[in-house]
Amino acid sequence: MTINTSGWRPTMGDGGAAGSATYTGNRALMLDEALIFEIGSTETTGVDLADERAVNSRLAGLDRTRPIGLPGLSEPETVRHYTRLSRQNYAIDLGLFPLGSCTMKHNPRLNERMARLPGFADIHPLQPIDTVQGALGVINELAFWLIDLTGMHGVAMSPKAGAHGELCGILCIKAALEARGEGNRRVILVPESAHGTNPATAAFAGFTVEDIPATPEGRVDVDALEQRLGPDVAGVMITNPNTCGLFERDLKRISDAVHAAGGYVYCDGANFNAIVGRVRPGDLGVDAMHINLHKTFSTPHGGGGPGSGPVVLSEALSPFAPLPYTARTKDGYIHLIEEERAEEFSNEHFGGRLNSFGRMTAFHGQMGMFTRALTYILSHGADGLKQVAEDAVLNANYVLRSLEDVMDAPFAASGPCMHEALFSDSNLAEGFSTLDVAKGLIDEGYHPMTVYFPLVVHGAMLVEPTETESKAALDQFIGALRSVVLRAKAGDASLKSAPHFAPRRRLDETQAARKPVLAWKDPAPAEAAE
């Protein structure tokens, strides 16, 4: 019996057309998308409007007198344009996201469901306090979890990002010094292994920044730090675990020395995911530390937000925390303390000890991030959060030990790493660099790792797999990175022009940095005709 009576037979070509161009510029489902100005015309609009001359203007003489200069697109054209652009993005929902010091972990959908409940998603910051007791309860409970997990005394919930939290902590330190008449302390010490935002934050707050060198094994040179302490030092900003992926095991000694010299200790908590449930920074003498809810506690981040960076504070700094803050009284009612009631409430409930330096935001912080973070914490519990840290460290060490035979791991001899594995480009073939490895990884279907950071390692490649990746996912990434590195060690010239399969090829990065084209302009008639 013959099923196919048409005479058609499936055949496979010789593959000669694999590299040929297409009429549209598209490659199957990888669509080549033009700039929005190249799709629409500034002379048209995507909707039909009545003749403007027939409409009575309500703009009181503020009518536009010049063309707006934006392309007119219909709704389908607009939706398709941004959808096509979004398909060119990499995301944690597509695969392992190896950015070091970024903690790009999976975002549980339970968190999203809770954050979208009307009682959290649809409230307004100016609503009467009586109508948002549930939302304030979330903020208050999350605050107590953060205090308990870090062993600290208080917390400022309003900062909206890690660097914002850094600034909050440094302003608390500044206010505390001024309150005791030592505003002349104007120096902040920052180790080489700290996050790059630390010196920027200190400088922004008006302090002078001085570097503290690292030891050959990638940790703070404690002797050098102790020698620099003096009456002009306001404090130290230290990242723990540091950006080399190593735990600063001398942090308690550092804290004791700084306190003895009259300063304060700020800890960058961006890497808290490696120690949550295992180490309490307060027990190590830390006075202030921001916590990236959008890292450790899984709330989505990237592309500029949203973020949330609450700052936990020691007993010495808590009185200077910014407003507003929540407070639950004995009757169970949760108050939101603003400027109008701060002094009265402090005198009534805190013995007049509160002396806030001001505020960090117009309102109360990121409600959606608070809800997601508390959902994550409650769904894991204390034992689950401890396992988060353990699995994150396990995965990072698996990556480190699986690649150290082909990649240079400068601190591998120092022992196990924490949450991230650090490599350098020192053993690549002459003329090949970290950038070539990163571009080659794009062709393998991965977003590159963090590159050229930390600065203490030449050609740094920083990989943080997080705890949410399976062994199978890690093995595939390790295989891909190994393959690219072996090509770079063998001098594979094709890596110098990678990526080859991405929507756009490699840019001249020097020209892009020095002569960036940031705005579209209509090409000259002669150019358009070519």
Short mmCIF file of C-alpha atoms in Angstrom, two decimals:
data_model
loop_
_atom_site.label_atom_id
_atom_site.label_comp_id
_atom_site.label_asym_id
_atom_site.label_seq_id
_atom_site.Cartn_x
_atom_site.Cartn_y
_atom_site.Cartn_z
CA MET A 1 0.00 0.00 0.00
CA THR A 2 1.39 3.41 -0.99
CA ILE A 3 0.60 6.27 1.38
CA ASN A 4 2.40 9.06 -0.48
CA THR A 5 0.74 9.08 -3.92
CA SER A 6 1.98 12.55 -4.93
CA GLY A 7 5.43 11.36 -5.87
CA TRP A 8 7.10 13.69 -3.33
CA ARG A 9 10.10 12.26 -1.54
CA PRO A 10 11.87 14.00 1.39
CA THR A 11 15.46 14.83 0.48
CA MET A 12 18.36 16.53 2.25
CA GLY A 13 20.43 19.08 0.34
CA ASP A 14 24.19 19.20 0.36
CA GLY A 15 24.25 22.11 2.83
CA GLY A 16 25.75 24.55 0.40
CA ALA A 17 23.20 27.23 1.25
CA ALA A 18 24.00 27.30 4.96
CA GLY A 19 25.99 30.52 4.73
CA SER A 20 23.85 32.26 2.11
CA ALA A 21 22.06 35.52 2.79
CA THR A 22 18.29 35.86 2.99
CA TYR A 23 16.15 38.54 1.37
CA THR A 24 14.90 39.84 4.75
CA GLY A 25 18.19 39.57 6.59
CA ASN A 26 16.49 37.16 9.02
CA ARG A 27 17.90 33.74 9.89
CA ALA A 28 14.82 31.61 10.53
CA LEU A 29 13.47 32.69 13.94
CA MET A 30 16.39 35.02 14.61
CA LEU A 31 14.87 38.17 13.18
CA ASP A 32 16.94 41.12 12.04
CA GLU A 33 15.26 44.20 13.52
CA ALA A 34 15.83 47.73 12.24
CA LEU A 35 15.87 50.85 14.39
CA ILE A 36 12.43 52.18 15.20
CA PHE A 37 13.21 55.32 13.17
CA GLU A 38 13.92 53.11 10.18
CA ILE A 39 10.57 51.37 10.49
CA GLY A 40 8.25 54.33 10.91
CA SER A 41 8.22 57.80 9.41
CA THR A 42 8.27 61.03 11.37
CA GLU A 43 5.74 62.35 8.86
CA THR A 44 3.03 59.87 9.81
CA THR A 45 1.16 58.68 12.88
CA GLY A 46 0.01 55.21 13.76
CA VAL A 47 -3.54 56.29 14.65
CA ASP A 48 -6.27 58.30 12.97
CA LEU A 49 -6.91 61.64 14.64
CA ALA A 50 -9.39 64.35 13.90
CA ASP A 51 -8.15 67.45 12.11
CA GLU A 52 -6.31 69.33 14.86
CA ARG A 53 -7.68 72.59 13.54
CA ALA A 54 -11.20 71.39 14.25
CA VAL A 55 -10.44 70.60 17.88
CA ASN A 56 -10.71 73.20 20.60
CA SER A 57 -7.37 73.10 22.40
CA ARG A 58 -7.34 72.86 26.19
CA LEU A 59 -3.58 73.49 26.42
CA ALA A 60 -3.88 77.21 27.18
CA GLY A 61 -1.44 78.28 24.51
CA LEU A 62 1.04 75.46 25.19
CA ASP A 63 0.27 73.68 21.91
CA ARG A 64 3.27 72.12 20.15
CA THR A 65 4.56 74.32 17.38
CA ARG A 66 7.21 71.98 15.94
CA PRO A 67 7.12 68.36 14.82
CA ILE A 68 7.81 65.93 17.64
CA GLY A 69 10.40 64.06 15.57
CA LEU A 70 9.28 60.56 16.57
CA PRO A 71 8.35 57.82 14.11
CA GLY A 72 4.68 57.02 13.68
CA LEU A 73 3.96 53.30 14.07
CA SER A 74 0.75 51.38 14.29
CA GLU A 75 0.12 49.26 17.38
CA PRO A 76 1.08 45.96 15.65
CA GLU A 77 4.30 47.51 14.36
CA THR A 78 5.16 48.84 17.82
CA VAL A 79 4.41 45.58 19.61
CA ARG A 80 6.37 43.54 17.06
CA HIS A 81 9.35 45.89 17.24
CA TYR A 82 9.79 45.60 21.00
CA THR A 83 8.94 41.92 21.05
CA ARG A 84 11.64 41.23 18.46
CA LEU A 85 14.12 43.27 20.47
CA SER A 86 13.21 41.36 23.62
CA ARG A 87 14.00 38.08 21.86
CA GLN A 88 17.56 39.29 21.43
CA ASN A 89 17.99 39.52 25.21
CA TYR A 90 19.44 36.81 27.39
CA ALA A 91 17.52 35.97 30.56
CA ILE A 92 17.70 33.67 33.57
CA ASP A 93 14.61 31.92 32.18
CA LEU A 94 16.65 30.92 29.10
CA GLY A 95 19.70 29.48 30.79
CA LEU A 96 22.50 29.77 33.32
CA PHE A 97 23.49 33.41 33.83
CA PRO A 98 27.14 33.34 34.98
CA LEU A 99 27.67 37.00 35.90
CA GLY A 100 30.03 37.11 38.86
CA SER A 101 29.01 39.18 41.92
CA CYS A 102 25.49 39.46 40.49
CA THR A 103 23.76 36.34 41.92
CA MET A 104 21.53 35.77 38.90
CA LYS A 105 19.48 33.00 40.44
CA HIS A 106 16.11 31.63 39.38
CA ASN A 107 13.16 33.76 40.49
CA PRO A 108 10.48 31.43 41.94
CA ARG A 109 7.08 32.01 40.38
CA LEU A 110 5.48 31.81 43.83
CA ASN A 111 7.17 35.12 44.60
CA GLU A 112 5.64 36.70 41.51
CA ARG A 113 2.20 35.41 42.38
CA MET A 114 2.36 36.91 45.87
CA ALA A 115 3.68 40.25 44.63
CA ARG A 116 0.75 40.51 42.22
CA LEU A 117 -1.94 40.12 44.88
CA PRO A 118 -4.10 43.27 44.75
CA GLY A 119 -3.43 44.08 48.41
CA PHE A 120 0.25 44.50 47.58
CA ALA A 121 0.31 45.45 43.90
CA ASP A 122 -2.51 48.01 43.82
CA ILE A 123 -1.90 50.04 46.96
CA HIS A 124 -0.68 53.64 46.95
CA PRO A 125 2.03 55.07 49.22
CA LEU A 126 -0.26 57.92 50.29
CA GLN A 127 -3.11 55.68 51.42
CA PRO A 128 -4.23 56.01 55.05
CA ILE A 129 -2.13 53.78 57.30
CA ASP A 130 -5.27 52.00 58.53
CA THR A 131 -5.87 50.64 55.01
CA VAL A 132 -2.40 49.16 54.45
CA GLN A 133 -1.72 47.30 57.68
CA GLY A 134 -1.08 44.08 55.73
CA ALA A 135 1.54 45.70 53.52
CA LEU A 136 3.22 47.35 56.49
CA GLY A 137 3.16 43.96 58.19
CA VAL A 138 5.15 42.51 55.29
CA ILE A 139 7.74 45.28 55.58
CA ASN A 140 7.94 44.86 59.35
CA GLU A 141 8.28 41.07 59.29
CA LEU A 142 10.88 41.19 56.53
CA ALA A 143 12.82 43.74 58.59
CA PHE A 144 12.94 41.39 61.56
CA TRP A 145 14.08 38.49 59.37
CA LEU A 146 16.94 40.61 57.99
CA ILE A 147 17.96 41.69 61.49
CA ASP A 148 17.89 38.10 62.72
CA LEU A 149 19.80 36.67 59.74
CA THR A 150 22.57 39.25 60.11
CA GLY A 151 22.76 39.53 63.90
CA MET A 152 22.30 43.29 63.72
CA HIS A 153 20.25 45.73 65.82
CA GLY A 154 18.14 47.68 63.32
CA VAL A 155 17.42 48.06 59.63
CA ALA A 156 16.61 50.81 57.16
CA MET A 157 14.22 49.39 54.57
CA SER A 158 13.84 52.30 52.15
CA PRO A 159 17.07 52.15 50.03
CA LYS A 160 16.21 50.97 46.54
CA ALA A 161 19.46 49.39 45.35
CA GLY A 162 22.82 48.15 46.55
CA ALA A 163 24.71 51.39 45.91
CA HIS A 164 21.77 53.31 47.37
CA GLY A 165 22.13 51.16 50.47
CA GLU A 166 25.86 51.83 50.58
CA LEU A 167 25.16 55.55 50.60
CA CYS A 168 22.61 55.08 53.37
CA GLY A 169 25.14 53.21 55.54
CA ILE A 170 27.89 55.76 54.93
CA LEU A 171 25.51 58.64 55.77
CA CYS A 172 24.65 56.84 59.04
CA ILE A 173 28.37 56.66 59.82
CA LYS A 174 28.79 60.33 58.94
CA ALA A 175 25.86 61.32 61.17
CA ALA A 176 27.19 59.23 64.08
CA LEU A 177 30.63 60.84 63.83
CA GLU A 178 29.16 64.34 63.72
CA ALA A 179 26.91 63.55 66.70
CA ARG A 180 29.94 62.76 68.83
CA GLY A 181 31.85 65.77 67.58
CA GLU A 182 34.25 63.91 65.28
CA GLY A 183 33.15 65.19 61.90
CA ASN A 184 36.83 65.80 61.15
CA ARG A 185 37.25 62.09 60.36
CA ARG A 186 37.19 62.31 56.57
CA VAL A 187 38.98 59.16 55.34
CA ILE A 188 37.33 55.89 54.31
CA LEU A 189 39.63 52.90 53.76
CA VAL A 190 38.64 50.58 50.91
CA PRO A 191 40.48 47.29 50.22
CA GLU A 192 41.42 46.43 46.65
CA SER A 193 39.15 43.37 46.83
CA ALA A 194 36.02 45.45 47.54
CA HIS A 195 33.24 46.21 45.08
CA GLY A 196 33.86 49.14 42.77
CA THR A 197 30.85 51.06 44.06
CA ASN A 198 32.39 51.30 47.55
CA PRO A 199 34.97 54.02 46.79
CA ALA A 200 32.46 55.82 44.58
CA THR A 201 29.91 55.89 47.40
CA ALA A 202 32.42 57.14 49.95
CA ALA A 203 33.59 59.90 47.60
CA PHE A 204 29.99 60.87 46.82
CA ALA A 205 29.35 61.27 50.55
CA GLY A 206 32.28 63.67 50.82
CA PHE A 207 34.98 61.36 52.17
CA THR A 208 38.52 60.87 50.92
CA VAL A 209 39.16 57.29 49.79
CA GLU A 210 42.39 55.43 50.41
CA ASP A 211 43.18 51.95 49.09
CA ILE A 212 44.28 49.05 51.24
CA PRO A 213 46.28 46.41 49.34
CA ALA A 214 45.42 42.74 49.08
CA THR A 215 47.66 39.87 50.08
CA PRO A 216 48.97 37.46 47.43
CA GLU A 217 46.17 35.09 48.38
CA GLY A 218 43.46 37.66 47.54
CA ARG A 219 42.41 38.86 50.99
CA VAL A 220 42.77 42.17 52.84
CA ASP A 221 46.28 42.96 54.07
CA VAL A 222 45.31 43.40 57.71
CA ASP A 223 48.72 44.66 58.78
CA ALA A 224 48.59 47.43 56.16
CA LEU A 225 45.08 48.36 57.28
CA GLU A 226 46.01 48.51 60.96
CA GLN A 227 49.02 50.70 60.21
CA ARG A 228 46.83 53.23 58.37
CA LEU A 229 44.22 53.60 61.12
CA GLY A 230 44.27 56.95 62.91
CA PRO A 231 42.19 59.91 64.12
CA ASP A 232 41.30 60.95 60.57
CA VAL A 233 39.77 57.57 59.60
CA ALA A 234 35.98 57.41 59.66
CA GLY A 235 35.79 53.74 58.80
CA VAL A 236 36.43 50.93 56.36
CA MET A 237 34.25 49.57 53.55
CA ILE A 238 34.89 45.88 53.07
CA THR A 239 33.16 43.30 50.86
CA ASN A 240 32.71 39.86 52.40
CA PRO A 241 32.90 37.43 50.73
CA ASN A 242 35.13 39.60 48.58
CA THR A 243 35.22 40.02 44.82
CA CYS A 244 37.88 37.33 44.48
CA GLY A 245 35.24 34.89 45.73
CA LEU A 246 37.04 34.47 49.07
CA PHE A 247 35.83 34.81 52.65
CA GLU A 248 37.60 37.53 54.64
CA ARG A 249 38.48 35.33 57.59
CA ASP A 250 40.15 38.22 59.49
CA LEU A 251 37.05 40.41 59.48
CA LYS A 252 36.59 40.23 63.26
CA ARG A 253 40.18 41.33 63.77
CA ILE A 254 39.66 44.15 61.28
CA SER A 255 36.47 45.27 63.06
CA ASP A 256 38.12 45.28 66.46
CA ALA A 257 41.02 47.35 65.15
CA VAL A 258 38.76 49.89 63.42
CA HIS A 259 36.53 50.25 66.48
CA ALA A 260 39.55 50.71 68.73
CA ALA A 261 40.67 53.52 66.44
CA GLY A 262 37.26 55.20 66.67
CA GLY A 263 35.93 54.21 63.26
CA TYR A 264 33.04 52.15 61.91
CA VAL A 265 32.89 49.08 59.69
CA TYR A 266 30.73 49.03 56.58
CA CYS A 267 30.32 45.63 54.93
CA ASP A 268 29.14 45.35 51.33
CA GLY A 269 26.49 42.62 51.51
CA ALA A 270 26.14 42.05 47.77
CA ASN A 271 27.61 38.56 48.21
CA PHE A 272 25.50 37.64 51.22
CA ASN A 273 24.09 34.69 49.25
CA ALA A 274 27.28 32.76 50.05
CA ILE A 275 26.90 33.04 53.82
CA VAL A 276 23.18 33.54 54.54
CA GLY A 277 22.13 31.23 57.36
CA ARG A 278 25.78 30.36 58.04
CA VAL A 279 27.44 33.60 59.16
CA ARG A 280 25.97 36.64 60.92
CA PRO A 281 27.96 39.77 60.02
CA GLY A 282 26.93 41.40 63.28
CA ASP A 283 28.90 38.74 65.15
CA LEU A 284 31.99 39.85 63.19
CA GLY A 285 31.71 43.47 64.35
CA VAL A 286 30.04 44.96 61.29
CA ASP A 287 28.23 48.29 61.90
CA ALA A 288 26.34 48.62 58.61
CA MET A 289 25.65 46.34 55.68
CA HIS A 290 23.29 46.58 52.76
CA ILE A 291 21.51 43.46 51.55
CA ASN A 292 20.57 43.15 47.89
CA LEU A 293 17.10 41.63 48.08
CA HIS A 294 17.30 41.35 44.29
CA LYS A 295 20.28 39.00 44.68
CA THR A 296 20.19 36.91 47.85
CA PHE A 297 16.42 36.75 48.11
CA SER A 298 15.73 36.15 44.42
CA THR A 299 13.72 39.19 43.40
CA PRO A 300 14.24 39.85 39.66
CA HIS A 301 16.85 42.38 38.65
CA GLY A 302 18.92 43.57 35.75
CA GLY A 303 18.65 46.35 33.19
CA GLY A 304 18.46 49.06 35.81
CA GLY A 305 15.92 47.63 38.22
CA PRO A 306 13.87 47.03 40.12
CA GLY A 307 16.09 46.56 43.13
CA SER A 308 16.01 46.86 46.88
CA GLY A 309 18.92 47.41 49.25
CA PRO A 310 17.87 47.49 52.93
CA VAL A 311 20.67 48.38 55.33
CA VAL A 312 21.09 46.52 58.61
CA LEU A 313 22.71 48.56 61.36
CA SER A 314 24.54 47.98 64.63
CA GLU A 315 23.27 49.39 67.91
CA ALA A 316 25.73 52.26 67.52
CA LEU A 317 24.30 53.33 64.14
CA SER A 318 20.61 52.39 64.42
CA PRO A 319 19.57 55.75 65.96
CA PHE A 320 20.73 57.54 62.80
CA ALA A 321 18.76 55.40 60.30
CA PRO A 322 16.72 57.25 57.70
CA LEU A 323 12.98 57.74 57.82
CA PRO A 324 10.45 56.31 57.36
CA TYR A 325 10.47 53.10 59.38
CA THR A 326 7.79 50.76 60.67
CA ALA A 327 7.14 50.05 64.33
CA ARG A 328 4.66 47.63 65.87
CA THR A 329 3.25 48.72 69.22
CA LYS A 330 1.97 46.39 71.94
CA ASP A 331 -1.58 46.57 70.58
CA GLY A 332 -0.39 44.98 67.32
CA TYR A 333 -0.87 48.14 65.28
CA ILE A 334 1.95 48.93 62.82
CA HIS A 335 2.95 52.56 62.58
CA LEU A 336 4.80 54.18 59.71
CA ILE A 337 7.03 56.76 61.35
CA GLU A 338 7.53 59.90 59.27
CA GLU A 339 9.14 63.23 60.15
CA GLU A 340 5.98 64.61 61.76
CA ARG A 341 5.92 61.93 64.48
CA ALA A 342 9.55 60.84 64.63
CA GLU A 343 10.57 62.85 67.71
CA GLU A 344 7.36 62.12 69.60
CA PHE A 345 7.51 58.40 68.81
CA SER A 346 11.20 58.23 69.71
CA ASN A 347 10.62 59.85 73.08
CA GLU A 348 7.62 57.65 73.82
CA HIS A 349 8.97 54.26 72.73
CA PHE A 350 12.77 54.53 72.34
CA GLY A 351 13.84 56.86 75.11
CA GLY A 352 14.59 59.67 72.67
CA ARG A 353 17.57 57.80 71.18
CA LEU A 354 16.55 58.14 67.53
CA ASN A 355 18.31 60.87 65.57
CA SER A 356 17.67 60.16 61.88
CA PHE A 357 19.93 61.80 59.30
CA GLY A 358 16.93 62.32 56.99
CA ARG A 359 15.50 60.14 54.25
CA MET A 360 16.68 58.21 51.21
CA THR A 361 13.48 58.07 49.15
CA ALA A 362 10.20 59.92 48.79
CA PHE A 363 8.21 56.98 50.11
CA HIS A 364 8.85 53.63 51.77
CA GLY A 365 10.94 51.51 49.38
CA GLN A 366 10.10 48.79 46.87
CA MET A 367 6.90 47.05 47.98
CA GLY A 368 7.04 44.44 45.24
CA MET A 369 10.60 43.53 46.20
CA PHE A 370 9.67 43.28 49.87
CA THR A 371 6.82 40.91 49.09
CA ARG A 372 8.96 38.69 46.87
CA ALA A 373 11.82 38.58 49.36
CA LEU A 374 9.60 37.67 52.32
CA THR A 375 7.88 35.00 50.24
CA TYR A 376 11.28 33.55 49.38
CA ILE A 377 12.40 33.58 53.02
CA LEU A 378 9.21 32.00 54.37
CA SER A 379 9.13 29.33 51.67
CA HIS A 380 12.73 28.33 52.48
CA GLY A 381 12.75 28.75 56.23
CA ALA A 382 15.91 29.10 58.28
CA ASP A 383 17.21 25.65 57.31
CA GLY A 384 16.45 26.23 53.63
CA LEU A 385 18.35 29.53 53.60
CA LYS A 386 21.35 27.78 55.11
CA GLN A 387 21.17 25.23 52.30
CA VAL A 388 21.02 28.08 49.77
CA ALA A 389 24.46 29.24 50.90
CA GLU A 390 25.87 25.72 51.01
CA ASP A 391 24.65 24.84 47.52
CA ALA A 392 25.83 28.16 46.07
CA VAL A 393 29.33 27.53 47.41
CA LEU A 394 29.25 23.91 46.23
CA ASN A 395 28.29 24.91 42.68
CA ALA A 396 30.98 27.59 42.48
CA ASN A 397 33.65 25.16 43.64
CA TYR A 398 32.43 22.60 41.11
CA VAL A 399 32.96 25.16 38.34
CA LEU A 400 36.36 26.14 39.74
CA ARG A 401 37.73 22.61 40.04
CA SER A 402 36.24 21.52 36.70
CA LEU A 403 38.06 24.27 34.80
CA GLU A 404 41.30 24.84 36.68
CA ASP A 405 43.12 22.35 34.43
CA VAL A 406 42.54 24.55 31.36
CA MET A 407 42.08 28.01 32.89
CA ASP A 408 44.33 29.97 35.20
CA ALA A 409 42.67 30.21 38.63
CA PRO A 410 44.91 32.67 40.52
CA PHE A 411 43.60 31.92 44.02
CA ALA A 412 42.76 28.23 43.67
CA ALA A 413 45.68 27.39 45.97
CA SER A 414 44.10 29.53 48.72
CA GLY A 415 41.51 26.81 49.25
CA PRO A 416 37.81 26.56 48.34
CA CYS A 417 36.14 29.63 46.90
CA MET A 418 32.81 30.92 48.16
CA HIS A 419 30.01 31.87 45.75
CA GLU A 420 32.04 32.60 42.62
CA ALA A 421 35.02 31.22 40.74
CA LEU A 422 37.71 33.61 39.51
CA PHE A 423 39.90 32.97 36.45
CA SER A 424 42.41 35.05 34.45
CA ASP A 425 43.50 35.16 30.80
CA SER A 426 47.19 34.60 31.58
CA ASN A 427 47.45 31.19 29.90
CA LEU A 428 45.72 32.03 26.61
CA ALA A 429 47.63 32.11 23.33
CA GLU A 430 49.47 35.32 22.51
CA GLY A 431 47.10 37.96 21.19
CA PHE A 432 44.02 36.40 22.80
CA SER A 433 42.26 37.91 25.78
CA THR A 434 39.32 37.64 28.12
CA LEU A 435 37.20 39.59 25.65
CA ASP A 436 37.67 36.89 23.01
CA VAL A 437 36.54 34.20 25.45
CA ALA A 438 33.50 36.25 26.42
CA LYS A 439 32.51 36.83 22.78
CA GLY A 440 32.99 33.16 21.98
CA LEU A 441 30.72 32.22 24.86
CA ILE A 442 27.91 34.22 23.24
CA ASP A 443 28.09 31.88 20.22
CA GLU A 444 27.66 28.98 22.64
CA GLY A 445 24.34 30.48 23.77
CA TYR A 446 25.42 32.03 27.09
CA HIS A 447 25.64 35.52 28.45
CA PRO A 448 29.35 36.09 29.25
CA MET A 449 30.63 36.01 32.78
CA THR A 450 31.73 39.23 34.49
CA VAL A 451 34.93 40.32 32.75
CA TYR A 452 37.91 42.44 33.78
CA PHE A 453 36.68 42.57 37.37
CA PRO A 454 38.01 42.44 40.04
CA LEU A 455 40.90 44.67 39.01
CA VAL A 456 43.39 42.81 41.19
CA VAL A 457 43.47 40.02 38.56
CA HIS A 458 44.63 40.62 34.99
CA GLY A 459 41.95 39.75 32.45
CA ALA A 460 39.60 38.58 35.20
CA MET A 461 36.71 36.24 34.40
CA LEU A 462 34.30 35.94 37.33
CA VAL A 463 31.70 33.15 37.29
CA GLU A 464 28.84 32.88 39.83
CA PRO A 465 26.56 29.95 39.05
CA THR A 466 24.26 30.32 42.14
CA GLU A 467 22.54 27.48 43.92
CA THR A 468 19.60 27.16 41.53
CA GLU A 469 21.57 25.48 38.73
CA SER A 470 21.49 21.70 38.38
CA LYS A 471 24.60 19.60 37.80
CA ALA A 472 23.45 19.03 34.21
CA ALA A 473 23.21 22.79 33.62
CA LEU A 474 26.63 23.31 35.19
CA ASP A 475 28.18 20.56 33.10
CA GLN A 476 26.85 22.07 29.88
CA PHE A 477 28.18 25.52 30.80
CA ILE A 478 31.54 24.10 31.87
CA GLY A 479 31.78 22.21 28.57
CA ALA A 480 30.98 25.34 26.59
CA LEU A 481 33.50 27.49 28.44
CA ARG A 482 36.15 24.78 28.24
CA SER A 483 35.62 24.55 24.48
CA VAL A 484 36.04 28.30 23.98
CA VAL A 485 39.12 28.46 26.21
CA LEU A 486 40.77 25.59 24.38
CA ARG A 487 40.19 27.45 21.10
CA ALA A 488 41.78 30.57 22.60
CA LYS A 489 44.76 28.56 23.85
CA ALA A 490 45.17 27.00 20.40
CA GLY A 491 45.10 30.40 18.69
CA ASP A 492 41.82 29.88 16.81
CA ALA A 493 41.63 33.05 14.71
CA SER A 494 37.83 32.81 14.36
CA LEU A 495 37.49 33.81 18.04
CA LYS A 496 38.86 37.25 17.21
CA SER A 497 35.72 38.02 15.24
CA ALA A 498 33.19 36.24 17.48
CA PRO A 499 30.29 36.27 18.00
CA HIS A 500 29.25 34.91 14.61
CA PHE A 501 25.72 33.74 15.42
CA ALA A 502 24.42 36.72 17.39
CA PRO A 503 22.03 39.32 15.87
CA ARG A 504 24.94 41.77 15.76
CA ARG A 505 28.63 41.15 15.20
CA ARG A 506 31.48 42.44 17.35
CA LEU A 507 31.79 46.20 17.60
CA ASP A 508 34.95 48.24 17.47
CA GLU A 509 34.79 48.75 21.23
CA THR A 510 37.39 51.51 21.27
CA GLN A 511 35.40 53.58 18.80
CA ALA A 512 32.14 52.70 20.53
CA ALA A 513 33.54 54.02 23.82
CA ARG A 514 35.25 57.12 22.44
CA LYS A 515 32.86 58.08 19.65
CA PRO A 516 29.50 56.58 20.59
CA VAL A 517 26.51 57.18 18.33
CA LEU A 518 23.77 57.73 20.89
CA ALA A 519 21.07 59.40 18.79
CA TRP A 520 19.54 58.57 15.43
CA LYS A 521 19.68 61.14 12.68
CA ASP A 522 18.25 61.02 9.20
CA PRO A 523 21.05 60.10 6.77
CA ALA A 524 22.09 62.71 4.23
CA PRO A 525 20.36 62.28 0.83
CA ALA A 526 23.62 61.10 -0.75
CA GLU A 527 24.07 58.45 1.95
CA ALA A 528 20.45 57.33 1.68
CA ALA A 529 20.78 56.87 -2.08
CA GLU A 530 23.77 54.54 -1.80
#
